Amino acid sequence: MKQPTILYLTVGSFAFLAVGLVITVWLPGYLKDPQPTEFAIDYNDVELEGRDVYIREGCWYCHTQQVRSIEVDVGTVWLKGDIGPESVPGDYVYQKPVMWGTNRQGPDLSHAASRPYATKEWHIIHLEDPDNVVPGSIMPSFEHLNDGDMDALSDYLMALK
Ligand code: HEC
């Protein structure tokens, strides 16, 4: 290959890369800075600790936190009924990282705290042995968590309004 051809290819590649970055990364943020919605959660310190436990224990392998429009009022996985309002970008403005997840072995948890039965005590009993409150549940037990982790994790779940 001649020298100028290599130069054109190199410059061309970088130019394409730059245009791609601007369009997919910079422009969306610049055009639409989402405003916090009523579901945007600004976690306190204990809830943040709980989120770390959530991440560490791999809860997000089985649970998403993103309700799609087609699911609203329909319910998914095992749960009859609603799993909450549709998620919009403004719900996540204070979240870094976001816990969207990829896979649903269990229900979406975006609005887990708004379920009629959800209390901190219910979550602790459920986490210790899901079968206690949901007979036949395939969710693993998390009774190995120490009291501090269990407390923080259930606080985190109760923050998911
Ligand atoms: C192997 C997959 C799996 C993992 C890992 C898992 N879960 Fe679950 N989870 C489920 C399934 C299935 C259900 C539905 C049955 C039930 O309620 O026990 C569920 C239900 C739940 C519910 C009740 C949701 C509702 O709508 O009532 C909560 C809250 C929950 N999980 C939290 C967690 C947390 C927190 C962790 C991590 C510590 C976790 N799960 C890890 C599979 C999983």
Short mmCIF file of C-alpha atoms and ligand atoms in Angstrom, two decimals:
data_model
loop_
_atom_site.label_atom_id
_atom_site.label_comp_id
_atom_site.label_asym_id
_atom_site.label_seq_id
_atom_site.Cartn_x
_atom_site.Cartn_y
_atom_site.Cartn_z
CA MET A 1 0.00 0.00 0.00
CA LYS A 2 1.22 3.48 -0.76
CA GLN A 3 1.97 5.86 2.08
CA PRO A 4 -0.86 8.36 1.34
CA THR A 5 -3.42 5.50 1.28
CA ILE A 6 -2.44 4.44 4.79
CA LEU A 7 -2.68 8.04 5.93
CA TYR A 8 -6.16 8.48 4.42
CA LEU A 9 -7.37 5.21 5.99
CA THR A 10 -6.02 6.17 9.40
CA VAL A 11 -7.44 9.68 9.36
CA GLY A 12 -10.71 8.38 7.92
CA SER A 13 -11.05 5.73 10.66
CA PHE A 14 -10.50 8.27 13.42
CA ALA A 15 -12.96 10.68 11.80
CA PHE A 16 -15.64 7.96 11.69
CA LEU A 17 -14.90 7.01 15.29
CA ALA A 18 -15.21 10.64 16.38
CA VAL A 19 -18.53 11.10 14.56
CA GLY A 20 -19.84 7.86 16.12
CA LEU A 21 -18.82 8.98 19.61
CA VAL A 22 -20.46 12.38 19.19
CA ILE A 23 -23.72 10.89 17.91
CA THR A 24 -24.07 8.04 20.38
CA VAL A 25 -22.44 9.40 23.55
CA TRP A 26 -22.31 13.15 23.61
CA LEU A 27 -25.39 14.19 21.64
CA PRO A 28 -28.04 12.21 23.59
CA GLY A 29 -26.78 13.64 26.87
CA TYR A 30 -26.58 17.13 25.47
CA LEU A 31 -30.02 17.13 23.86
CA LYS A 32 -31.95 15.50 26.64
CA ASP A 33 -30.76 15.79 30.17
CA PRO A 34 -33.47 13.80 31.96
CA GLN A 35 -35.20 15.52 34.85
CA PRO A 36 -35.71 13.48 38.03
CA THR A 37 -39.15 11.89 38.28
CA GLU A 38 -41.00 11.02 41.49
CA PHE A 39 -39.31 7.59 41.28
CA ALA A 40 -35.77 8.99 41.11
CA ILE A 41 -34.20 7.67 44.28
CA ASP A 42 -31.42 9.54 46.00
CA TYR A 43 -30.18 6.74 48.23
CA ASN A 44 -28.98 7.41 51.76
CA ASP A 45 -25.78 5.79 53.07
CA VAL A 46 -27.43 2.63 54.41
CA GLU A 47 -29.36 2.13 51.17
CA LEU A 48 -26.13 2.56 49.20
CA GLU A 49 -24.57 -0.12 51.39
CA GLY A 50 -27.58 -2.29 50.60
CA ARG A 51 -27.08 -1.70 46.92
CA ASP A 52 -23.47 -2.88 47.27
CA VAL A 53 -24.78 -6.10 48.84
CA TYR A 54 -27.31 -6.38 45.98
CA ILE A 55 -24.46 -6.10 43.49
CA ARG A 56 -22.11 -8.40 45.39
CA GLU A 57 -24.71 -11.15 45.87
CA GLY A 58 -25.66 -11.08 42.19
CA CYS A 59 -29.34 -10.24 42.71
CA TRP A 60 -29.20 -8.53 39.33
CA TYR A 61 -28.51 -11.86 37.62
CA CYS A 62 -32.14 -12.75 38.22
CA HIS A 63 -33.88 -9.40 38.68
CA THR A 64 -34.23 -6.37 36.41
CA GLN A 65 -35.12 -2.85 37.45
CA GLN A 66 -36.74 -1.65 34.28
CA VAL A 67 -40.46 -1.87 33.54
CA ARG A 68 -41.27 -1.75 29.85
CA SER A 69 -44.45 -0.19 28.51
CA ILE A 70 -45.97 -3.45 27.30
CA GLU A 71 -45.78 -4.91 30.80
CA VAL A 72 -47.55 -2.17 32.66
CA ASP A 73 -50.76 -3.48 34.29
CA VAL A 74 -49.97 -6.95 33.02
CA GLY A 75 -47.47 -8.39 35.49
CA THR A 76 -44.68 -10.72 34.55
CA VAL A 77 -42.92 -13.89 35.51
CA TRP A 78 -44.87 -15.35 38.40
CA LEU A 79 -46.54 -12.28 39.80
CA LYS A 80 -50.17 -11.72 38.98
CA GLY A 81 -51.07 -8.11 38.31
CA ASP A 82 -49.00 -5.02 38.04
CA ILE A 83 -45.25 -4.57 38.47
CA GLY A 84 -45.52 -0.78 38.50
CA PRO A 85 -45.41 2.15 36.10
CA GLU A 86 -43.21 2.18 33.02
CA SER A 87 -39.59 3.18 33.67
CA VAL A 88 -38.38 6.39 32.05
CA PRO A 89 -34.86 7.91 31.92
CA GLY A 90 -35.68 10.38 34.71
CA ASP A 91 -36.18 7.47 37.16
CA TYR A 92 -32.45 6.77 37.02
CA VAL A 93 -30.86 10.21 37.29
CA TYR A 94 -29.33 9.51 40.72
CA GLN A 95 -28.32 5.93 39.96
CA LYS A 96 -24.79 5.05 39.10
CA PRO A 97 -24.49 2.26 38.15
CA VAL A 98 -28.02 1.48 37.00
CA MET A 99 -29.39 -1.93 37.98
CA TRP A 100 -31.26 -2.63 34.77
CA GLY A 101 -30.10 -6.25 34.70
CA THR A 102 -30.45 -8.51 31.71
CA ASN A 103 -32.40 -11.50 32.83
CA ARG A 104 -35.60 -12.16 34.74
CA GLN A 105 -35.68 -15.34 36.72
CA GLY A 106 -37.65 -13.35 39.27
CA PRO A 107 -39.92 -10.31 38.98
CA ASP A 108 -38.77 -6.82 38.10
CA LEU A 109 -37.84 -4.96 41.29
CA SER A 110 -38.11 -1.32 40.12
CA HIS A 111 -41.11 -0.81 42.38
CA ALA A 112 -40.58 -3.67 44.82
CA ALA A 113 -41.34 -1.47 47.83
CA SER A 114 -44.79 -0.61 46.47
CA ARG A 115 -46.09 -4.19 46.54
CA PRO A 116 -48.98 -4.49 49.00
CA TYR A 117 -47.12 -7.02 51.19
CA ALA A 118 -43.70 -5.32 51.10
CA THR A 119 -42.29 -4.42 54.51
CA LYS A 120 -38.76 -4.59 55.78
CA GLU A 121 -39.68 -7.65 57.87
CA TRP A 122 -41.21 -9.41 54.85
CA HIS A 123 -37.99 -8.85 52.89
CA ILE A 124 -35.82 -10.22 55.68
CA ILE A 125 -37.97 -13.34 56.08
CA HIS A 126 -38.03 -13.76 52.28
CA LEU A 127 -34.27 -13.31 51.92
CA GLU A 128 -33.54 -15.79 54.71
CA ASP A 129 -35.61 -18.42 52.97
CA PRO A 130 -37.87 -17.37 50.08
CA ASP A 131 -39.84 -20.56 50.48
CA ASN A 132 -41.10 -19.24 53.86
CA VAL A 133 -43.36 -16.70 52.20
CA VAL A 134 -43.52 -17.88 48.61
CA PRO A 135 -43.93 -21.67 48.65
CA GLY A 136 -42.07 -23.31 45.79
CA SER A 137 -39.85 -20.27 45.15
CA ILE A 138 -36.68 -21.02 43.21
CA MET A 139 -34.93 -17.95 44.62
CA PRO A 140 -31.88 -19.04 46.64
CA SER A 141 -31.67 -18.39 50.36
CA PHE A 142 -29.43 -15.54 51.52
CA GLU A 143 -29.34 -16.49 55.19
CA HIS A 144 -25.51 -16.39 55.08
CA LEU A 145 -25.71 -12.57 55.09
CA ASN A 146 -24.76 -10.99 58.40
CA ASP A 147 -27.28 -8.80 60.25
CA GLY A 148 -25.76 -5.54 58.97
CA ASP A 149 -25.89 -6.65 55.34
CA MET A 150 -29.41 -8.02 55.73
CA ASP A 151 -30.56 -4.75 57.29
CA ALA A 152 -28.95 -2.59 54.60
CA LEU A 153 -30.22 -4.80 51.77
CA SER A 154 -33.81 -4.74 53.02
CA ASP A 155 -33.57 -0.95 53.45
CA TYR A 156 -32.41 -0.74 49.84
CA LEU A 157 -35.34 -2.88 48.68
CA MET A 158 -37.75 -0.69 50.64
CA ALA A 159 -36.33 2.35 48.84
CA LEU A 160 -37.47 0.96 45.47
CA LYS A 161 -40.80 2.80 45.48
C1 HEC B 1 -31.58 -17.55 40.92
C2 HEC B 1 -32.36 -16.37 40.71
C3 HEC B 1 -32.55 -15.36 41.81
C4 HEC B 1 -31.58 -14.68 42.52
C5 HEC B 1 -30.07 -14.81 42.42
C6 HEC B 1 -32.30 -13.76 43.37
N1 HEC B 1 -33.64 -13.87 43.19
FE1 HEC B 1 -35.08 -12.75 44.06
N2 HEC B 1 -36.52 -13.86 43.16
C7 HEC B 1 -36.30 -14.88 42.28
C8 HEC B 1 -37.57 -15.51 41.94
C9 HEC B 1 -37.77 -16.68 41.01
C10 HEC B 1 -38.59 -14.79 42.65
C11 HEC B 1 -40.09 -15.06 42.66
C12 HEC B 1 -40.47 -16.00 43.78
C13 HEC B 1 -40.30 -15.39 45.15
O1 HEC B 1 -40.89 -14.34 45.45
O2 HEC B 1 -39.54 -15.95 45.96
C14 HEC B 1 -37.87 -13.74 43.39
C15 HEC B 1 -38.51 -12.80 44.18
C16 HEC B 1 -37.87 -11.74 44.79
C17 HEC B 1 -38.54 -10.65 45.48
C18 HEC B 1 -40.04 -10.48 45.61
C19 HEC B 1 -40.51 -9.67 44.42
C20 HEC B 1 -41.97 -9.47 44.39
O3 HEC B 1 -42.43 -8.88 43.41
O4 HEC B 1 -42.66 -9.85 45.32
C21 HEC B 1 -37.57 -9.83 45.97
C22 HEC B 1 -37.78 -8.54 46.74
C23 HEC B 1 -36.30 -10.41 45.60
N3 HEC B 1 -36.51 -11.56 44.88
C24 HEC B 1 -35.08 -9.87 45.95
C25 HEC B 1 -33.86 -10.48 45.68
C26 HEC B 1 -32.61 -10.03 46.20
C27 HEC B 1 -32.42 -8.80 47.06
C28 HEC B 1 -31.65 -10.89 45.75
C29 HEC B 1 -30.16 -10.88 46.06
C30 HEC B 1 -29.79 -10.92 47.47
C31 HEC B 1 -32.31 -11.87 44.90
N4 HEC B 1 -33.65 -11.61 44.92
C32 HEC B 1 -31.67 -12.89 44.23
C33 HEC B 1 -35.08 -15.29 41.79
C34 HEC B 1 -33.84 -14.85 42.24
#
